[in-house]
mmCIF file of C-alpha atoms and ligand atoms in Angstrom:
data_model
loop_
_atom_site.group_PDB
_atom_site.id
_atom_site.type_symbol
_atom_site.label_atom_id
_atom_site.label_comp_id
_atom_site.label_asym_id
_atom_site.label_seq_id
_atom_site.Cartn_x
_atom_site.Cartn_y
_atom_site.Cartn_z
ATOM 1 C CA MET A 1 -0.203 -0.258 0.052
ATOM 2 C CA LYS A 2 1.531 3.595 -0.570
ATOM 3 C CA ILE A 3 1.032 6.053 1.638
ATOM 4 C CA THR A 4 -0.026 9.492 0.596
ATOM 5 C CA GLU A 5 1.991 12.644 1.710
ATOM 6 C CA ASP A 6 -1.059 13.362 3.714
ATOM 7 C CA GLU A 7 -1.118 10.159 5.970
ATOM 8 C CA GLN A 8 2.449 10.521 6.127
ATOM 9 C CA TYR A 9 2.079 14.198 7.110
ATOM 10 C CA LYS A 10 -0.687 12.608 9.965
ATOM 11 C CA GLU A 11 1.920 10.167 11.433
ATOM 12 C CA MET A 12 4.651 12.914 11.302
ATOM 13 C CA MET A 13 2.323 14.833 13.602
ATOM 14 C CA LEU A 14 1.873 12.100 16.100
ATOM 15 C CA LYS A 15 5.102 11.590 16.285
ATOM 16 C CA TYR A 16 6.460 15.097 16.901
ATOM 17 C CA ASN A 17 3.205 14.773 19.764
ATOM 18 C CA PHE A 18 4.313 11.417 21.613
ATOM 19 C CA ALA A 19 8.116 13.245 22.264
ATOM 20 C CA MET A 20 7.009 16.486 23.182
ATOM 21 C CA GLN A 21 4.834 15.037 25.912
ATOM 22 C CA ARG A 22 8.039 12.801 26.295
ATOM 23 C CA LEU A 23 10.293 15.255 26.443
ATOM 24 C CA GLU A 24 7.835 17.871 28.617
ATOM 25 C CA THR A 25 8.258 15.370 31.297
ATOM 26 C CA GLU A 26 11.242 14.043 31.683
ATOM 27 C CA LEU A 27 13.046 18.695 31.848
ATOM 28 C CA ASN A 28 10.096 18.851 34.680
ATOM 29 C CA ILE A 29 11.786 15.946 36.194
ATOM 30 C CA LEU A 30 14.742 16.488 35.500
ATOM 31 C CA LEU A 31 13.797 20.208 36.625
ATOM 32 C CA LYS A 32 11.918 19.092 40.142
ATOM 33 C CA GLU A 33 14.751 17.240 40.603
ATOM 34 C CA TYR A 34 17.170 19.689 40.907
ATOM 35 C CA GLU A 35 15.092 21.466 42.783
ATOM 36 C CA TYR A 36 14.594 19.481 45.232
ATOM 37 C CA LYS A 37 18.533 18.577 45.799
ATOM 38 C CA LYS A 38 19.508 22.431 45.338
ATOM 39 C CA GLY A 39 16.768 23.879 47.275
ATOM 40 C CA TYR A 40 16.506 26.374 44.332
ATOM 41 C CA ASN A 41 14.575 27.059 41.743
ATOM 42 C CA PRO A 42 16.045 28.419 38.369
ATOM 43 C CA VAL A 43 13.423 28.596 35.720
ATOM 44 C CA GLU A 44 11.118 31.663 35.010
ATOM 45 C CA HIS A 45 9.205 30.075 33.055
ATOM 46 C CA ILE A 46 8.941 26.742 30.206
ATOM 47 C CA LYS A 47 7.428 27.847 26.151
ATOM 48 C CA THR A 48 6.947 24.876 24.661
ATOM 49 C CA ARG A 49 5.248 23.985 21.049
ATOM 50 C CA ILE A 50 5.535 21.987 17.597
ATOM 51 C CA LYS A 51 5.992 24.015 14.785
ATOM 52 C CA SER A 52 2.508 25.464 12.748
ATOM 53 C CA ILE A 53 3.227 23.604 9.214
ATOM 54 C CA ASP A 54 3.272 27.315 7.689
ATOM 55 C CA SER A 55 6.539 28.401 9.460
ATOM 56 C CA ALA A 56 8.025 25.250 8.756
ATOM 57 C CA THR A 57 7.245 25.520 5.347
ATOM 58 C CA LYS A 58 8.495 29.269 5.108
ATOM 59 C CA LYS A 59 11.920 27.506 7.082
ATOM 60 C CA LEU A 60 12.217 24.772 4.046
ATOM 61 C CA LYS A 61 11.536 27.367 1.131
ATOM 62 C CA ASP A 62 14.520 29.717 2.862
ATOM 63 C CA LYS A 63 16.499 26.897 2.881
ATOM 64 C CA ASN A 64 15.558 26.572 -0.794
ATOM 65 C CA CYS A 65 14.338 22.790 -0.373
ATOM 66 C CA GLU A 66 11.467 21.125 -1.961
ATOM 67 C CA VAL A 67 7.974 21.579 0.299
ATOM 68 C CA THR A 68 7.793 17.482 1.102
ATOM 69 C CA VAL A 69 7.141 15.760 4.527
ATOM 70 C CA ASP A 70 10.820 14.163 4.291
ATOM 71 C CA ASN A 71 12.339 17.215 4.143
ATOM 72 C CA LEU A 72 10.488 18.513 6.691
ATOM 73 C CA ILE A 73 11.744 15.489 9.054
ATOM 74 C CA ARG A 74 14.763 15.755 7.616
ATOM 75 C CA LYS A 75 16.033 19.527 7.614
ATOM 76 C CA VAL A 76 13.814 21.475 10.067
ATOM 77 C CA TYR A 77 15.572 20.639 13.767
ATOM 78 C CA ASP A 78 13.223 22.542 15.371
ATOM 79 C CA MET A 79 9.563 20.783 14.720
ATOM 80 C CA ILE A 80 9.738 21.135 18.431
ATOM 81 C CA GLY A 81 10.686 23.325 20.138
ATOM 82 C CA VAL A 82 11.568 24.005 24.447
ATOM 83 C CA ARG A 83 11.964 26.813 25.357
ATOM 84 C CA ILE A 84 13.513 27.159 29.058
ATOM 85 C CA VAL A 85 13.515 30.665 30.503
ATOM 86 C CA CYS A 86 16.163 31.308 33.433
ATOM 87 C CA SER A 87 16.764 33.841 36.245
ATOM 88 C CA PHE A 88 20.753 34.301 35.851
ATOM 89 C CA LEU A 89 23.788 33.348 33.465
ATOM 90 C CA SER A 90 24.851 30.437 36.008
ATOM 91 C CA ASP A 91 21.337 28.940 35.833
ATOM 92 C CA VAL A 92 20.989 28.869 31.868
ATOM 93 C CA TYR A 93 24.645 26.729 32.764
ATOM 94 C CA ASP A 94 23.427 24.861 35.060
ATOM 95 C CA ILE A 95 20.179 24.295 32.909
ATOM 96 C CA VAL A 96 22.560 23.071 30.363
ATOM 97 C CA ASP A 97 24.842 20.840 31.928
ATOM 98 C CA LEU A 98 21.815 19.170 34.205
ATOM 99 C CA ILE A 99 20.286 18.512 30.547
ATOM 100 C CA LYS A 100 23.828 16.443 28.694
ATOM 101 C CA SER A 101 24.240 14.830 31.876
ATOM 102 C CA THR A 102 20.853 12.470 31.611
ATOM 103 C CA LYS A 103 20.474 9.720 29.830
ATOM 104 C CA GLN A 104 16.583 10.420 28.864
ATOM 105 C CA PHE A 105 17.260 11.863 25.407
ATOM 106 C CA ILE A 106 20.577 12.210 22.933
ATOM 107 C CA ILE A 107 22.473 14.715 23.033
ATOM 108 C CA LYS A 108 23.038 15.424 18.558
ATOM 109 C CA ARG A 109 24.368 19.498 18.815
ATOM 110 C CA GLU A 110 24.556 22.508 20.700
ATOM 111 C CA ASN A 111 25.432 26.055 19.448
ATOM 112 C CA ASN A 112 26.205 28.782 22.628
ATOM 113 C CA TYR A 113 25.028 31.875 20.707
ATOM 114 C CA ILE A 114 25.428 32.973 24.417
ATOM 115 C CA ASP A 115 29.407 33.325 23.947
ATOM 116 C CA ASN A 116 29.006 33.871 20.223
ATOM 117 C CA PRO A 117 25.694 35.714 19.450
ATOM 118 C CA LYS A 118 23.944 35.735 15.538
ATOM 119 C CA SER A 119 24.940 38.901 13.652
ATOM 120 C CA SER A 120 21.643 39.684 14.440
ATOM 121 C CA GLY A 121 22.816 39.795 18.307
ATOM 122 C CA TYR A 122 20.883 36.944 19.378
ATOM 123 C CA ARG A 123 21.979 35.281 22.815
ATOM 124 C CA SER A 124 20.029 31.965 24.141
ATOM 125 C CA TYR A 125 21.797 28.397 24.127
ATOM 126 C CA HIS A 126 20.354 26.058 22.144
ATOM 127 C CA LEU A 127 21.003 22.161 22.406
ATOM 128 C CA ILE A 128 19.155 19.995 19.913
ATOM 129 C CA VAL A 129 18.353 16.310 21.435
ATOM 130 C CA LEU A 130 17.419 13.263 20.114
ATOM 131 C CA VAL A 131 14.533 12.087 22.214
ATOM 132 C CA PRO A 132 13.251 8.003 21.933
ATOM 133 C CA ILE A 133 9.520 7.593 21.364
ATOM 134 C CA TYR A 134 8.762 3.732 21.623
ATOM 135 C CA LEU A 135 6.172 2.544 18.990
ATOM 136 C CA GLY A 136 5.348 -1.662 19.773
ATOM 137 C CA GLU A 137 8.665 -2.889 19.675
ATOM 138 C CA ILE A 138 10.200 -0.118 17.257
ATOM 139 C CA VAL A 139 11.986 3.124 19.030
ATOM 140 C CA GLU A 140 12.258 5.966 17.322
ATOM 141 C CA TYR A 141 14.463 9.344 17.633
ATOM 142 C CA ILE A 142 13.257 12.565 16.692
ATOM 143 C CA GLU A 143 14.460 15.965 17.019
ATOM 144 C CA ALA A 144 13.776 18.824 18.769
ATOM 145 C CA GLU A 145 15.188 21.765 19.939
ATOM 146 C CA ILE A 146 16.118 23.107 23.213
ATOM 147 C CA GLN A 147 16.555 27.000 24.114
ATOM 148 C CA VAL A 148 18.116 28.036 27.320
ATOM 149 C CA ARG A 149 18.215 31.943 28.223
ATOM 150 C CA THR A 150 17.652 34.485 30.709
ATOM 151 C CA VAL A 151 14.915 36.425 30.962
ATOM 152 C CA ALA A 152 16.605 39.528 29.376
ATOM 153 C CA MET A 153 17.443 37.871 27.009
ATOM 154 C CA ASP A 154 14.216 36.033 26.446
ATOM 155 C CA CYS A 155 13.245 39.955 26.062
ATOM 156 C CA TRP A 156 15.568 40.611 23.146
ATOM 157 C CA ALA A 157 14.320 37.794 21.450
ATOM 158 C CA SER A 158 10.582 38.727 21.877
ATOM 159 C CA LEU A 159 10.646 42.659 20.587
ATOM 160 C CA ASP A 160 13.196 41.054 17.693
ATOM 161 C CA HIS A 161 10.930 38.487 16.820
ATOM 162 C CA LYS A 162 8.249 41.368 17.309
ATOM 163 C CA LEU A 163 9.801 43.865 15.092
ATOM 164 C CA ARG A 164 11.288 41.537 12.356
ATOM 165 C CA TYR A 165 8.143 39.778 12.191
ATOM 166 C CA LYS A 166 6.055 42.834 11.105
ATOM 167 C CA PHE A 167 8.097 44.955 9.181
ATOM 168 C CA PRO A 168 9.607 41.566 7.566
ATOM 169 C CA ASN A 169 11.053 43.019 4.250
ATOM 170 C CA CYS A 170 11.818 46.635 4.881
ATOM 171 C CA ILE A 171 14.431 47.294 8.146
ATOM 172 C CA PRO A 172 16.454 50.100 8.149
ATOM 173 C CA LYS A 173 20.098 49.991 9.295
ATOM 174 C CA GLU A 174 19.148 52.002 12.322
ATOM 175 C CA VAL A 175 16.760 49.621 13.185
ATOM 176 C CA THR A 176 19.452 46.447 12.702
ATOM 177 C CA GLU A 177 22.099 48.206 14.404
ATOM 178 C CA GLY A 178 19.632 49.731 17.432
ATOM 179 C CA LEU A 179 18.915 46.181 18.055
ATOM 180 C CA LEU A 180 22.609 44.284 17.612
ATOM 181 C CA GLU A 181 23.237 47.859 20.466
ATOM 182 C CA CYS A 182 20.677 46.753 22.783
ATOM 183 C CA SER A 183 21.391 43.319 22.913
ATOM 184 C CA LYS A 184 25.095 44.171 24.398
ATOM 185 C CA ASP A 185 23.119 46.326 26.641
ATOM 186 C CA ILE A 186 21.243 42.949 27.888
ATOM 187 C CA ASP A 187 24.671 41.230 28.367
ATOM 188 C CA LYS A 188 25.240 43.951 30.478
ATOM 189 C CA LEU A 189 22.443 43.932 32.040
ATOM 190 C CA ASP A 190 23.261 39.949 32.779
ATOM 191 C CA LEU A 191 27.070 40.570 33.730
ATOM 192 C CA LYS A 192 25.325 42.989 36.292
ATOM 193 C CA MET A 193 22.350 40.459 38.036
ATOM 194 C CA GLN A 194 25.074 37.575 37.831
ATOM 195 C CA SER A 195 27.664 40.031 40.102
ATOM 196 C CA LEU A 196 24.714 40.883 42.294
ATOM 197 C CA TYR A 197 23.604 37.423 42.586
ATOM 198 C CA ASN A 198 27.072 36.686 43.589
ATOM 199 C CA ILE A 199 27.092 39.159 45.745
ATOM 200 C CA LEU A 200 24.367 37.196 48.026
ATOM 201 C CA ARG A 201 25.284 33.969 47.560
ATOM 202 C CA GLU A 202 28.613 34.487 49.170
ATOM 203 C CA TYR A 203 26.907 36.713 51.899
ATOM 204 C CA ASN A 204 24.333 33.556 52.438
ATOM 205 C CA ASN A 205 27.391 31.446 52.480
HETATM 206 P P1 0O2 B 1 10.200 30.455 15.919
HETATM 207 O O1 0O2 B 1 9.165 31.803 16.064
HETATM 208 O O2 0O2 B 1 11.291 30.118 16.865
HETATM 209 O O3 0O2 B 1 10.395 28.917 15.202
HETATM 210 P P2 0O2 B 1 18.860 24.815 11.270
HETATM 211 O O4 0O2 B 1 17.774 25.161 12.243
HETATM 212 O O5 0O2 B 1 19.847 24.742 12.367
HETATM 213 O O6 0O2 B 1 19.119 24.389 10.358
HETATM 214 P P3 0O2 B 1 18.646 27.551 12.267
HETATM 215 O O7 0O2 B 1 17.084 28.391 12.078
HETATM 216 O O8 0O2 B 1 19.203 29.593 11.728
HETATM 217 O O9 0O2 B 1 19.333 26.887 11.211
HETATM 218 O O10 0O2 B 1 18.990 27.537 13.611
HETATM 219 P P4 0O2 B 1 18.910 28.251 14.681
HETATM 220 O O11 0O2 B 1 19.559 29.637 13.977
HETATM 221 O O12 0O2 B 1 20.029 27.177 15.921
HETATM 222 O O13 0O2 B 1 18.178 28.359 15.558
HETATM 223 C C1 0O2 B 1 16.970 28.838 14.752
HETATM 224 C C2 0O2 B 1 15.902 29.526 16.464
HETATM 225 O O14 0O2 B 1 16.379 30.359 16.999
HETATM 226 C C3 0O2 B 1 14.637 31.013 15.658
HETATM 227 O O15 0O2 B 1 13.985 29.506 15.362
HETATM 228 C C4 0O2 B 1 14.030 31.529 16.702
HETATM 229 O O16 0O2 B 1 13.712 30.790 17.901
HETATM 230 C C5 0O2 B 1 16.276 31.658 17.378
HETATM 231 N N1 0O2 B 1 16.605 33.082 16.798
HETATM 232 C C6 0O2 B 1 17.793 32.482 15.857
HETATM 233 N N2 0O2 B 1 18.200 33.845 15.409
HETATM 234 C C7 0O2 B 1 17.349 34.118 16.201
HETATM 235 C C8 0O2 B 1 17.307 35.847 16.121
HETATM 236 O O17 0O2 B 1 17.572 36.741 15.511
HETATM 237 N N3 0O2 B 1 15.987 36.734 16.558
HETATM 238 C C9 0O2 B 1 15.273 36.054 17.649
HETATM 239 N N4 0O2 B 1 14.346 36.518 17.982
HETATM 240 N N5 0O2 B 1 15.077 34.516 16.997
HETATM 241 C C10 0O2 B 1 16.251 34.068 16.544
HETATM 242 P P5 0O2 B 1 12.887 29.848 14.009
HETATM 243 O O18 0O2 B 1 12.158 28.398 13.085
HETATM 244 O O19 0O2 B 1 13.491 30.563 13.203
HETATM 245 O O20 0O2 B 1 11.687 30.754 14.544
#
């Protein structure tokens, strides 16, 4: 029997839903355990999403790839996305280490856009993980992107996204330069907040 693109798409979405649920559960357990052991919750909030088909299609077109289910699976690494927003810079690195230490998923790739920000000024720590899902006797690994960042980085990314989304074709140079400046200010803010946090930690010790 020939599987149609439509059936392939439904199957793909079903697997993404399984993988998303698995990833959410495992991350919740990891974070709860961390909080229990350290007596401290480093997470401000978590957002999860499965990328819309419109956004995934746009991504494929931007990469000059034909829009097929096969290419969606192989070329769009962030169909499943989790964003973990932390309070302080040190929390970001603690959470990244925590995720890297688990045996529940495989780390396929990592991008440290904090030490090496994107040319836009974007800062965040990205992990591409492989989440195992069990279908009868078969194990399949589904890719997901976990973004870990501070509240300040999240604020910048959210406003940057809004500006670029609203004016996709006509971003004047002064705006891109302004965004880059804001990103540097955000970095300074993160470093300052971290130093204040370090002082208080010293006091408490
Ligand atoms: P959305 O709205 O989050 O779905 P690759 O995935 O490796 O083929 P890509 O897409 O360049 O290549 O990967 P990258 O840059 O590691 O991560 C992509 C995601 O990071 C984006 O997903 C955004 O969420 C975020 N991101 C990257 N650069 C910027 C930026 O300049 N500004 C903002 N606000 N976010 C950024 P999507 O699919 O583009 O968007």
